Amino acid sequence: MPTPSSSAGGTRTAGGALVVEQLSFQVGGIHILSDVDLDVRPGEMIGVIGPNGAGKTTLFNMISGVHRATAGRVLLDGADITHAPIHRRAQAGLGRTFQTSSLFAGLSVLENVRLAAQRRLGGNLSFLRFPRRGDEATTTALGHLEDVDLAHRADVLAGGLSHGDKRKLEIAVLLAMEPSVILLDEPMAGVARADVPGLSDVIRRLHRDHACTVLMVEHHIDVVLGLVERVAVLDQGRVLAFDDPATIMADPRVQSAYLGTAA
Ligand SMILES: Nc1ncnc2c1ncn2[C@@H]1O[C@H](COP(=O)(O)OP(=O)(O)OP(=O)(O)O)[C@@H](O)[C@H]1O
Ligand SMILES: [Mg+2]
């Protein structure tokens, strides 16, 4: 079981049980997701894989509230959040990154994390323009930058970071919101091959040190298999299999639907 974080502002009790029941999404009569069931334990890290267009991002959109499910339920620590607005889900502990970057390119690395920390702490956002190193949000933000190996880049503009460092910064921003469940949508997308191990290590530590439940969509199968405890395979909007990595790799249905086509 992961232990609670000891980094600045990150200490909290473990939680983050995420249950998706019979979740479906239709647009114009087309079934994008059909009867998706997932039962993710608190502190578990799972991978979500599947071919392009399988519905992985749509699933994350429905869990985080970007889209509303047409049927089924989403439960976070037992509470039904199926129809809750995005900000309520975030308050309940749900955090996500997007397939494309959502950082403030014109703000510094530190300011991006500070903004999230300030919002979480419920203080006055005017601090943002004149950050003082000693205030609570800044201390929290610097702690999270250390968590993702970016403290040395605190004062550079976020827009000037490499893809790999932007992904790390997005994770630091998420940590500042103290989520119990984190959804990462293709964290390795666009990242230089040489930066993949460092980013994988940050994700491993984020899971271990912050007692977060992590769901990760990722096309780099080797990365997924090396990080997660269970893998959900989506194919044409349905869960084809949800099991430990070894069982998934040996499943002939998975090989023909996904791994075979990816080779
Ligand atoms: N709001 C929407 N309206 C219509 N079609 C949609 C909508 N959202 C998603 N789709 C369609 O649903 C299917 C699943 O899309 P989704 O983005 O979830 O796939 P994905 O598994 O994340 O793919 P990728 O690996 O390419 O990111 C696609 O065919 C997409 O075009
Ligand atoms: Mg996607």
Short mmCIF file of C-alpha atoms in Angstrom, two decimals, residues 69-185:
data_model
loop_
_atom_site.label_atom_id
_atom_site.label_comp_id
_atom_site.label_asym_id
_atom_site.label_seq_id
_atom_site.Cartn_x
_atom_site.Cartn_y
_atom_site.Cartn_z
CA ALA A 69 -22.28 9.47 -19.93
CA THR A 70 -25.52 8.52 -21.65
CA ALA A 71 -25.83 5.53 -19.29
CA GLY A 72 -23.97 4.01 -16.36
CA ARG A 73 -22.27 5.43 -13.27
CA VAL A 74 -18.92 6.77 -12.06
CA LEU A 75 -18.18 6.40 -8.33
CA LEU A 76 -15.28 8.06 -6.53
CA ASP A 77 -14.70 6.66 -3.04
CA GLY A 78 -18.28 5.45 -3.11
CA ALA A 79 -19.79 8.81 -4.07
CA ASP A 80 -21.75 8.97 -7.32
CA ILE A 81 -20.11 11.69 -9.46
CA THR A 82 -21.71 10.64 -12.75
CA HIS A 83 -23.55 13.95 -13.13
CA ALA A 84 -21.26 16.22 -11.09
CA PRO A 85 -19.71 19.24 -12.84
CA ILE A 86 -15.97 19.21 -13.54
CA HIS A 87 -15.01 21.46 -10.61
CA ARG A 88 -16.92 19.29 -8.13
CA ARG A 89 -15.07 16.23 -9.39
CA ALA A 90 -11.78 18.07 -8.98
CA GLN A 91 -12.76 19.04 -5.42
CA ALA A 92 -13.64 15.39 -4.78
CA GLY A 93 -10.07 14.45 -5.74
CA LEU A 94 -10.10 13.81 -9.46
CA GLY A 95 -7.21 15.23 -11.50
CA ARG A 96 -6.29 14.73 -15.14
CA THR A 97 -3.88 15.70 -17.86
CA PHE A 98 -4.90 16.06 -21.49
CA GLN A 99 -3.50 14.56 -24.68
CA THR A 100 -2.41 18.08 -25.60
CA SER A 101 -0.69 20.44 -23.18
CA SER A 102 -2.83 22.67 -20.94
CA LEU A 103 -0.07 24.78 -19.38
CA PHE A 104 0.20 28.58 -19.31
CA ALA A 105 3.09 28.98 -21.77
CA GLY A 106 3.70 32.64 -20.84
CA LEU A 107 4.03 31.96 -17.12
CA SER A 108 7.09 30.55 -15.43
CA VAL A 109 7.32 26.91 -14.42
CA LEU A 110 6.93 27.91 -10.76
CA GLU A 111 3.96 30.19 -11.47
CA ASN A 112 2.10 27.39 -13.24
CA VAL A 113 2.32 25.18 -10.15
CA ARG A 114 1.78 28.10 -7.76
CA LEU A 115 -1.48 28.97 -9.48
CA ALA A 116 -2.79 25.46 -8.87
CA ALA A 117 -1.50 25.42 -5.28
CA GLN A 118 -3.04 28.83 -4.60
CA ARG A 119 -6.37 27.67 -5.96
CA ARG A 120 -6.22 24.58 -3.78
CA LEU A 121 -5.33 26.63 -0.71
CA GLY A 122 -8.22 28.97 -1.51
CA GLY A 123 -6.17 32.16 -1.23
CA ASN A 124 -5.89 35.41 -3.15
CA LEU A 125 -4.70 34.87 -6.72
CA SER A 126 -3.08 38.32 -6.78
CA PHE A 127 -0.10 36.59 -5.12
CA LEU A 128 0.50 35.12 -8.56
CA ARG A 129 1.92 38.31 -10.02
CA PHE A 130 4.41 38.89 -7.21
CA PRO A 131 5.40 35.50 -5.91
CA ARG A 132 7.18 35.54 -2.59
CA ARG A 133 9.41 32.56 -2.06
CA GLY A 134 8.27 32.18 1.56
CA ASP A 135 4.51 31.97 1.12
CA GLU A 136 2.71 28.67 1.51
CA ALA A 137 1.69 28.24 -2.12
CA THR A 138 5.24 28.89 -3.30
CA THR A 139 6.69 26.42 -0.80
CA THR A 140 4.12 23.83 -1.88
CA ALA A 141 4.82 24.51 -5.56
CA LEU A 142 8.59 24.19 -5.11
CA GLY A 143 8.05 20.87 -3.31
CA HIS A 144 6.06 19.54 -6.24
CA LEU A 145 8.67 20.77 -8.72
CA GLU A 146 11.21 18.74 -6.75
CA ASP A 147 8.85 15.76 -6.97
CA VAL A 148 9.05 15.92 -10.77
CA ASP A 149 12.76 16.85 -11.04
CA LEU A 150 12.01 20.38 -12.30
CA ALA A 151 13.03 22.58 -9.35
CA HIS A 152 16.12 23.72 -11.25
CA ARG A 153 13.87 25.13 -14.01
CA ALA A 154 11.46 27.01 -11.70
CA ASP A 155 12.08 30.43 -13.23
CA VAL A 156 11.98 29.62 -16.97
CA LEU A 157 8.83 30.10 -19.03
CA ALA A 158 6.71 26.95 -19.33
CA GLY A 159 6.46 27.49 -23.09
CA GLY A 160 10.24 27.07 -23.40
CA LEU A 161 10.35 23.59 -21.87
CA SER A 162 10.93 20.40 -23.85
CA HIS A 163 7.90 18.12 -24.36
CA GLY A 164 9.19 15.80 -21.64
CA ASP A 165 9.60 18.63 -19.13
CA LYS A 166 6.14 20.00 -20.03
CA ARG A 167 4.67 16.62 -19.14
CA LYS A 168 6.54 16.67 -15.82
CA LEU A 169 5.23 20.19 -15.17
CA GLU A 170 1.67 19.08 -15.89
CA ILE A 171 2.13 16.38 -13.26
CA ALA A 172 3.45 18.95 -10.75
CA VAL A 173 0.38 21.13 -11.46
CA LEU A 174 -1.83 18.11 -10.81
CA LEU A 175 -0.03 17.29 -7.55
CA ALA A 176 -0.62 20.85 -6.34
CA MET A 177 -4.33 20.14 -6.54
CA GLU A 178 -3.81 17.15 -4.19
CA PRO A 179 -5.87 14.66 -6.19
CA SER A 180 -6.63 11.15 -4.99
CA VAL A 181 -7.16 9.87 -8.55
CA ILE A 182 -5.01 10.98 -11.47
CA LEU A 183 -5.87 10.37 -15.13
CA LEU A 184 -2.88 10.65 -17.45
CA ASP A 185 -3.77 10.73 -21.16
#
